[in-house]
PDB file of C-alpha atoms in Angstrom:
ATOM      1  CA  GLN A 188      80.382  58.446  23.064  1.00  0.00           C
ATOM      2  CA  VAL A 189      80.522  61.842  21.031  1.00  0.00           C
ATOM      3  CA  GLN A 190      83.935  62.947  19.595  1.00  0.00           C
ATOM      4  CA  LEU A 191      84.485  67.205  18.876  1.00  0.00           C
ATOM      5  CA  VAL A 192      86.669  67.986  16.685  1.00  0.00           C
ATOM      6  CA  GLU A 193      88.292  72.019  16.629  1.00  0.00           C
ATOM      7  CA  SER A 194      89.632  73.311  13.907  1.00  0.00           C
ATOM      8  CA  GLY A 195      91.099  77.116  12.742  1.00  0.00           C
ATOM      9  CA  GLY A 196      93.527  77.985  16.072  1.00  0.00           C
ATOM     10  CA  GLY A 197      96.937  79.662  15.304  1.00  0.00           C
ATOM     11  CA  LEU A 198      98.726  82.408  15.629  1.00  0.00           C
ATOM     12  CA  VAL A 199      97.308  85.500  14.618  1.00  0.00           C
ATOM     13  CA  GLN A 200      98.817  89.594  15.342  1.00  0.00           C
ATOM     14  CA  PRO A 201      96.888  91.937  17.399  1.00  0.00           C
ATOM     15  CA  GLY A 202      93.839  93.324  16.205  1.00  0.00           C
ATOM     16  CA  GLY A 203      93.485  89.945  13.786  1.00  0.00           C
ATOM     17  CA  SER A 204      90.726  87.512  13.227  1.00  0.00           C
ATOM     18  CA  LEU A 205      90.267  83.630  13.425  1.00  0.00           C
ATOM     19  CA  ARG A 206      87.623  81.464  12.947  1.00  0.00           C
ATOM     20  CA  LEU A 207      87.047  78.644  14.540  1.00  0.00           C
ATOM     21  CA  SER A 208      85.499  75.397  13.515  1.00  0.00           C
ATOM     22  CA  CYS A 209      84.304  72.133  15.738  1.00  0.00           C
ATOM     23  CA  ALA A 210      81.728  69.691  14.608  1.00  0.00           C
ATOM     24  CA  ALA A 211      80.785  66.717  16.791  1.00  0.00           C
ATOM     25  CA  SER A 212      79.940  62.946  15.584  1.00  0.00           C
ATOM     26  CA  GLY A 213      79.809  59.073  17.256  1.00  0.00           C
ATOM     27  CA  SER A 214      76.416  58.333  18.785  1.00  0.00           C
ATOM     28  CA  ILE A 215      75.128  61.620  18.805  1.00  0.00           C
ATOM     29  CA  PHE A 216      71.242  61.768  19.778  1.00  0.00           C
ATOM     30  CA  SER A 217      70.509  65.725  20.846  1.00  0.00           C
ATOM     31  CA  ILE A 218      72.593  68.099  21.159  1.00  0.00           C
ATOM     32  CA  ASN A 219      70.676  70.537  23.298  1.00  0.00           C
ATOM     33  CA  ALA A 220      73.519  73.302  23.071  1.00  0.00           C
ATOM     34  CA  MET A 221      77.801  73.999  22.150  1.00  0.00           C
ATOM     35  CA  GLY A 222      80.004  76.090  23.216  1.00  0.00           C
ATOM     36  CA  TRP A 223      83.725  77.174  23.179  1.00  0.00           C
ATOM     37  CA  TYR A 224      85.868  77.658  26.421  1.00  0.00           C
ATOM     38  CA  ARG A 225      89.122  78.902  26.863  1.00  0.00           C
ATOM     39  CA  GLN A 226      92.547  77.955  29.165  1.00  0.00           C
ATOM     40  CA  THR A 227      95.616  79.406  29.713  1.00  0.00           C
ATOM     41  CA  PRO A 228      98.331  77.884  32.596  1.00  0.00           C
ATOM     42  CA  GLY A 229      97.275  78.507  35.827  1.00  0.00           C
ATOM     43  CA  LYS A 230      93.769  79.382  35.636  1.00  0.00           C
ATOM     44  CA  GLN A 231      90.653  78.394  35.825  1.00  0.00           C
ATOM     45  CA  ARG A 232      89.345  77.492  32.530  1.00  0.00           C
ATOM     46  CA  GLU A 233      86.331  80.097  31.182  1.00  0.00           C
ATOM     47  CA  LEU A 234      82.929  80.219  29.129  1.00  0.00           C
ATOM     48  CA  VAL A 235      83.917  82.404  26.426  1.00  0.00           C
ATOM     49  CA  ALA A 236      80.592  81.922  24.759  1.00  0.00           C
ATOM     50  CA  PHE A 237      77.640  79.035  23.947  1.00  0.00           C
ATOM     51  CA  ILE A 238      75.066  78.801  21.537  1.00  0.00           C
ATOM     52  CA  THR A 239      71.200  76.562  22.539  1.00  0.00           C
ATOM     53  CA  SER A 240      69.393  74.617  19.885  1.00  0.00           C
ATOM     54  CA  GLY A 241      66.934  76.942  19.624  1.00  0.00           C
ATOM     55  CA  GLY A 242      69.561  79.968  18.993  1.00  0.00           C
ATOM     56  CA  ALA A 243      69.935  81.844  22.296  1.00  0.00           C
ATOM     57  CA  THR A 244      73.689  83.132  22.652  1.00  0.00           C
ATOM     58  CA  ASN A 245      76.195  83.621  25.286  1.00  0.00           C
ATOM     59  CA  TYR A 246      79.298  85.778  25.182  1.00  0.00           C
ATOM     60  CA  ALA A 247      81.824  86.629  28.090  1.00  0.00           C
ATOM     61  CA  ASP A 248      82.321  89.854  28.861  1.00  0.00           C
ATOM     62  CA  SER A 249      85.629  90.196  27.344  1.00  0.00           C
ATOM     63  CA  VAL A 250      84.174  88.994  24.315  1.00  0.00           C
ATOM     64  CA  LYS A 251      81.778  90.995  23.787  1.00  0.00           C
ATOM     65  CA  GLY A 252      81.467  93.168  20.675  1.00  0.00           C
ATOM     66  CA  ARG A 253      84.584  90.990  19.135  1.00  0.00           C
ATOM     67  CA  PHE A 254      83.503  87.344  18.765  1.00  0.00           C
ATOM     68  CA  THR A 255      80.623  86.052  17.506  1.00  0.00           C
ATOM     69  CA  ILE A 256      79.466  82.168  17.683  1.00  0.00           C
ATOM     70  CA  SER A 257      77.061  80.505  15.653  1.00  0.00           C
ATOM     71  CA  GLY A 258      75.769  77.321  15.095  1.00  0.00           C
ATOM     72  CA  ASP A 259      74.378  74.413  12.715  1.00  0.00           C
ATOM     73  CA  PHE A 260      72.661  71.985  14.745  1.00  0.00           C
ATOM     74  CA  ALA A 261      71.451  69.966  11.471  1.00  0.00           C
ATOM     75  CA  LYS A 262      75.516  69.539  11.317  1.00  0.00           C
ATOM     76  CA  ASN A 263      76.218  69.162  15.101  1.00  0.00           C
ATOM     77  CA  THR A 264      78.947  72.023  14.015  1.00  0.00           C
ATOM     78  CA  VAL A 265      79.319  75.003  15.509  1.00  0.00           C
ATOM     79  CA  PHE A 266      81.789  78.196  14.965  1.00  0.00           C
ATOM     80  CA  LEU A 267      83.811  81.304  16.615  1.00  0.00           C
ATOM     81  CA  GLN A 268      84.604  83.887  14.852  1.00  0.00           C
ATOM     82  CA  MET A 269      87.011  85.938  16.567  1.00  0.00           C
ATOM     83  CA  ASN A 270      87.865  89.064  15.658  1.00  0.00           C
ATOM     84  CA  ARG A 271      89.855  92.125  17.130  1.00  0.00           C
ATOM     85  CA  MET A 272      91.604  89.922  18.911  1.00  0.00           C
ATOM     86  CA  LYS A 273      94.070  90.860  21.693  1.00  0.00           C
ATOM     87  CA  PRO A 274      96.914  88.896  23.652  1.00  0.00           C
ATOM     88  CA  GLU A 275      94.496  88.599  25.980  1.00  0.00           C
ATOM     89  CA  ASP A 276      92.675  86.179  23.834  1.00  0.00           C
ATOM     90  CA  THR A 277      95.560  84.090  24.139  1.00  0.00           C
ATOM     91  CA  ALA A 278      94.517  80.302  25.423  1.00  0.00           C
ATOM     92  CA  VAL A 279      93.995  76.579  24.632  1.00  0.00           C
ATOM     93  CA  TYR A 280      90.287  76.853  23.158  1.00  0.00           C
ATOM     94  CA  TYR A 281      87.827  73.728  23.642  1.00  0.00           C
ATOM     95  CA  CYS A 282      84.738  73.026  22.113  1.00  0.00           C
ATOM     96  CA  ASN A 283      81.252  71.719  24.819  1.00  0.00           C
ATOM     97  CA  ALA A 284      78.416  69.663  23.585  1.00  0.00           C
ATOM     98  CA  ASP A 285      75.496  69.877  25.689  1.00  0.00           C
ATOM     99  CA  HIS A 286      74.437  65.935  24.456  1.00  0.00           C
ATOM    100  CA  GLN A 287      71.244  64.594  25.983  1.00  0.00           C
ATOM    101  CA  GLY A 288      70.882  60.292  25.309  1.00  0.00           C
ATOM    102  CA  PRO A 289      68.389  58.029  24.612  1.00  0.00           C
ATOM    103  CA  SER A 290      68.455  58.108  28.433  1.00  0.00           C
ATOM    104  CA  PHE A 291      67.359  61.935  28.755  1.00  0.00           C
ATOM    105  CA  ILE A 292      70.552  62.299  30.951  1.00  0.00           C
ATOM    106  CA  ARG A 293      72.358  64.684  30.181  1.00  0.00           C
ATOM    107  CA  PHE A 294      76.232  64.783  28.995  1.00  0.00           C
ATOM    108  CA  ASN A 295      78.836  67.354  28.565  1.00  0.00           C
ATOM    109  CA  TYR A 296      81.120  66.316  26.142  1.00  0.00           C
ATOM    110  CA  TRP A 297      84.857  68.118  25.403  1.00  0.00           C
ATOM    111  CA  GLY A 298      86.934  68.774  22.612  1.00  0.00           C
ATOM    112  CA  GLN A 299      91.066  68.333  22.617  1.00  0.00           C
ATOM    113  CA  GLY A 300      91.892  71.686  22.492  1.00  0.00           C
ATOM    114  CA  THR A 301      93.131  74.331  20.344  1.00  0.00           C
ATOM    115  CA  GLN A 302      96.037  76.606  20.395  1.00  0.00           C
ATOM    116  CA  VAL A 303      95.189  80.578  19.839  1.00  0.00           C
ATOM    117  CA  THR A 304      98.286  82.469  20.265  1.00  0.00           C
ATOM    118  CA  VAL A 305      97.710  86.215  19.546  1.00  0.00           C
ATOM    119  CA  SER A 306     101.368  88.122  19.340  1.00  0.00           C
ATOM    120  CA  SER A 307     102.667  90.732  17.409  1.00  0.00           C
TER     121      SER A 307
END
């Protein structure tokens, strides 16, 4: 079992910045990738960004140029720097880890979510 703990959410004004952090712990064998997703009421959970252990990144079009994902896989930690935030960024943000155990079976783990609200 792998646990993900997120931090850094809160209230920010439009144009402001927040930095989210996520740390994985527990029975970690190997994490191949970590990422961030977000969800608002009535919408599907959507990808924000992810990063692989090799450093490859992917971003949703809506956040390109504004958000930056980074990771320290030696510490099983991922970050999301969010700049020039918009009201549309308001959502619950979830951390995700792509984990491969000793059996070499891959499984996705999710954090509990952290609320991000962009409002004046």
